[in-house]
Amino acid sequence: MAEKRLAGSGLNYPGIGSTERGTAPAGYPRVLEETFLGSGMEVYRRVAAGILGWELQRRAGLRVRADSPVAVPGERVVSGFGAGPFRLNAPCEVVWVREPAPGGMPQSAGFGYGTLPGHPARGEESFEVEINGRGEVFLRIQAFSKPANWFYAAGGLVTRAAQRHVTSRYIEGARTLASEGMPT
């Protein structure tokens, strides 16, 4: 469904919306990170609000430019890191969003966005928080991508190391969100 809706939007990879289904297109390496964050609906809702409000990106050290304060399908966002002329911008478009449900457990909330021309990769990444039937809260980050051009392909080891670093910063940001307001 997402692929048909967004096919003409500039997204530059196959399998649009695949992270919502937990899959990746053939030939695209897949990344999956899952981390326990705590327990309870309060933790779940706090992390969900942070994910949907671009907070994971900000806490990972990325500058986020988006017209909407929250992720919505079709929203274009440019995140970037670095400084001045050494800033690398990464334009993306939100391809799916799942809001927290008013009810109980289990449920999940989050979004996935895909790359646009000018991004150093071609692919998709998603950020999702889940609360299971026991009240345990987990962060799930999924991605699949390939370098956008020969220049980024040539820096393969550096590119993969940068992706691992940013993913670890997303996880740390989610852990901080989960623990905010909790008694110490």
GROMACS .gro file of C-alpha atoms in nm:
model
  184
    1MET     CA    1   0.000   0.000   0.000
    2ALA     CA    2   0.273   0.253   0.096
    3GLU     CA    3   0.462   0.172  -0.222
    4LYS     CA    4   0.166   0.268  -0.446
    5ARG     CA    5   0.083   0.581  -0.249
    6LEU     CA    6   0.441   0.715  -0.255
    7ALA     CA    7   0.574   0.572  -0.580
    8GLY     CA    8   0.607   0.910  -0.754
    9SER     CA    9   0.737   1.101  -0.453
   10GLY     CA   10   1.111   1.081  -0.519
   11LEU     CA   11   1.186   0.786  -0.292
   12ASN     CA   12   1.479   0.613  -0.455
   13TYR     CA   13   1.474   0.246  -0.353
   14PRO     CA   14   1.255  -0.064  -0.395
   15GLY     CA   15   1.031  -0.208  -0.125
   16ILE     CA   16   0.886   0.117   0.008
   17GLY     CA   17   0.724   0.047   0.345
   18SER     CA   18   0.911  -0.282   0.398
   19THR     CA   19   1.032  -0.187   0.748
   20GLU     CA   20   0.669  -0.179   0.866
   21ARG     CA   21   0.646  -0.547   0.767
   22GLY     CA   22   0.993  -0.633   0.902
   23THR     CA   23   1.132  -0.722   0.561
   24ALA     CA   24   1.389  -0.587   0.316
   25PRO     CA   25   1.403  -0.603  -0.064
   26ALA     CA   26   1.629  -0.862  -0.223
   27GLY     CA   27   1.991  -0.750  -0.235
   28TYR     CA   28   1.959  -0.496   0.046
   29PRO     CA   29   2.140  -0.581   0.370
   30ARG     CA   30   1.907  -0.554   0.670
   31VAL     CA   31   1.989  -0.415   1.014
   32LEU     CA   32   1.775  -0.506   1.314
   33GLU     CA   33   1.844  -0.381   1.667
   34GLU     CA   34   1.612  -0.454   1.957
   35THR     CA   35   1.668  -0.323   2.308
   36PHE     CA   36   1.477  -0.361   2.634
   37LEU     CA   37   1.389  -0.017   2.776
   38GLY     CA   38   1.186  -0.090   3.088
   39SER     CA   39   0.831  -0.172   3.186
   40GLY     CA   40   0.494  -0.006   3.196
   41MET     CA   41   0.260   0.201   2.986
   42GLU     CA   42   0.415   0.528   3.108
   43VAL     CA   43   0.756   0.427   2.970
   44TYR     CA   44   0.595   0.310   2.644
   45ARG     CA   45   0.402   0.636   2.593
   46ARG     CA   46   0.703   0.854   2.676
   47VAL     CA   47   0.926   0.673   2.426
   48ALA     CA   48   0.649   0.669   2.162
   49ALA     CA   49   0.609   1.047   2.193
   50GLY     CA   50   0.987   1.089   2.162
   51ILE     CA   51   1.007   0.872   1.852
   52LEU     CA   52   0.716   1.041   1.679
   53GLY     CA   53   0.848   1.388   1.775
   54TRP     CA   54   1.195   1.341   1.614
   55GLU     CA   55   1.355   1.319   1.958
   56LEU     CA   56   1.564   1.008   1.883
   57GLN     CA   57   1.731   1.190   1.594
   58ARG     CA   58   1.801   1.498   1.806
   59ARG     CA   59   1.936   1.291   2.094
   60ALA     CA   60   2.163   1.109   1.849
   61GLY     CA   61   2.324   1.444   1.772
   62LEU     CA   62   2.148   1.504   1.441
   63ARG     CA   63   2.001   1.836   1.340
   64VAL     CA   64   1.642   1.780   1.226
   65ARG     CA   65   1.453   2.005   0.985
   66ALA     CA   66   1.088   1.915   0.931
   67ASP     CA   67   0.773   2.118   0.878
   68SER     CA   68   0.573   1.903   1.118
   69PRO     CA   69   0.668   1.864   1.486
   70VAL     CA   70   0.571   1.497   1.458
   71ALA     CA   71   0.619   1.224   1.198
   72VAL     CA   72   0.329   1.202   0.952
   73PRO     CA   73   0.311   1.005   0.627
   74GLY     CA   74   0.454   1.206   0.338
   75GLU     CA   75   0.646   1.446   0.567
   76ARG     CA   76   0.988   1.533   0.435
   77VAL     CA   77   1.265   1.566   0.689
   78VAL     CA   78   1.632   1.651   0.653
   79SER     CA   79   1.860   1.531   0.927
   80GLY     CA   80   2.225   1.611   0.928
   81PHE     CA   81   2.542   1.587   1.125
   82GLY     CA   82   2.873   1.765   1.115
   83ALA     CA   83   2.936   2.138   1.112
   84GLY     CA   84   2.953   2.414   0.856
   85PRO     CA   85   3.086   2.297   0.519
   86PHE     CA   86   3.141   1.949   0.667
   87ARG     CA   87   2.771   1.894   0.736
   88LEU     CA   88   2.622   1.587   0.570
   89ASN     CA   89   2.250   1.625   0.506
   90ALA     CA   90   2.025   1.323   0.469
   91PRO     CA   91   1.683   1.398   0.312
   92CYS     CA   92   1.407   1.145   0.383
   93GLU     CA   93   1.031   1.105   0.355
   94VAL     CA   94   0.811   0.940   0.616
   95VAL     CA   95   0.650   0.634   0.453
   96TRP     CA   96   0.450   0.494   0.745
   97VAL     CA   97   0.341   0.596   1.095
   98ARG     CA   98   0.180   0.399   1.374
   99GLU     CA   99   0.036   0.604   1.661
  100PRO     CA  100  -0.001   0.468   2.014
  101ALA     CA  101  -0.345   0.313   2.062
  102PRO     CA  102  -0.565   0.439   2.346
  103GLY     CA  103  -0.606   0.085   2.475
  104GLY     CA  104  -0.377  -0.150   2.656
  105MET     CA  105  -0.117  -0.407   2.568
  106PRO     CA  106   0.032  -0.533   2.345
  107GLN     CA  107   0.086  -0.255   2.091
  108SER     CA  108   0.354  -0.062   1.909
  109ALA     CA  109   0.412   0.289   1.779
  110GLY     CA  110   0.669   0.447   1.553
  111PHE     CA  111   0.750   0.539   1.196
  112GLY     CA  112   0.964   0.452   0.900
  113TYR     CA  113   1.124   0.689   0.654
  114GLY     CA  114   1.292   0.637   0.322
  115THR     CA  115   1.574   0.809   0.142
  116LEU     CA  116   1.537   1.084  -0.116
  117PRO     CA  117   1.790   1.199  -0.376
  118GLY     CA  118   2.083   1.365  -0.199
  119HIS     CA  119   2.092   1.109   0.084
  120PRO     CA  120   2.421   0.913   0.105
  121ALA     CA  121   2.224   0.586   0.101
  122ARG     CA  122   1.921   0.435  -0.071
  123GLY     CA  123   1.687   0.255   0.162
  124GLU     CA  124   1.463   0.282   0.463
  125GLU     CA  125   1.490   0.302   0.840
  126SER     CA  126   1.227   0.264   1.110
  127PHE     CA  127   1.199   0.339   1.480
  128GLU     CA  128   0.939   0.158   1.682
  129VAL     CA  129   0.858   0.109   2.048
  130GLU     CA  130   0.659  -0.195   2.155
  131ILE     CA  131   0.493  -0.294   2.479
  132ASN     CA  132   0.417  -0.664   2.506
  133GLY     CA  133   0.145  -0.840   2.703
  134ARG     CA  134   0.368  -0.850   3.013
  135GLY     CA  135   0.424  -0.472   3.003
  136GLU     CA  136   0.785  -0.498   2.886
  137VAL     CA  137   0.892  -0.212   2.657
  138PHE     CA  138   1.135  -0.263   2.370
  139LEU     CA  139   1.288  -0.036   2.107
  140ARG     CA  140   1.318  -0.180   1.756
  141ILE     CA  141   1.529  -0.011   1.490
  142GLN     CA  142   1.523  -0.163   1.143
  143ALA     CA  143   1.700  -0.050   0.830
  144PHE     CA  144   1.798  -0.167   0.488
  145SER     CA  145   2.020   0.031   0.257
  146LYS     CA  146   2.286   0.046  -0.009
  147PRO     CA  147   2.525   0.332  -0.081
  148ALA     CA  148   2.368   0.596  -0.306
  149ASN     CA  149   2.671   0.622  -0.535
  150TRP     CA  150   3.028   0.504  -0.593
  151PHE     CA  151   3.172   0.766  -0.356
  152TYR     CA  152   2.977   0.633  -0.057
  153ALA     CA  153   3.029   0.275  -0.170
  154ALA     CA  154   3.407   0.335  -0.167
  155GLY     CA  155   3.383   0.431   0.201
  156GLY     CA  156   3.203   0.109   0.290
  157LEU     CA  157   3.374   0.038   0.624
  158VAL     CA  158   3.347   0.400   0.733
  159THR     CA  159   2.983   0.419   0.623
  160ARG     CA  160   2.892   0.102   0.815
  161ALA     CA  161   3.079   0.225   1.123
  162ALA     CA  162   2.892   0.557   1.106
  163GLN     CA  163   2.559   0.372   1.080
  164ARG     CA  164   2.645   0.158   1.384
  165HIS     CA  165   2.749   0.470   1.578
  166VAL     CA  166   2.428   0.660   1.500
  167THR     CA  167   2.218   0.352   1.582
  168SER     CA  168   2.391   0.325   1.921
  169ARG     CA  169   2.309   0.695   1.980
  170TYR     CA  170   1.942   0.630   1.892
  171ILE     CA  171   1.936   0.347   2.147
  172GLU     CA  172   2.098   0.564   2.414
  173GLY     CA  173   1.844   0.840   2.341
  174ALA     CA  174   1.557   0.593   2.382
  175ARG     CA  175   1.701   0.469   2.711
  176THR     CA  176   1.718   0.826   2.836
  177LEU     CA  177   1.359   0.892   2.727
  178ALA     CA  178   1.246   0.574   2.902
  179SER     CA  179   1.412   0.673   3.230
  180GLU     CA  180   1.303   1.039   3.240
  181GLY     CA  181   1.061   1.108   3.520
  182MET     CA  182   1.139   0.773   3.683
  183PRO     CA  183   1.243   0.762   4.049
  184THR     CA  184   1.616   0.701   4.095
   0.00000   0.00000   0.00000
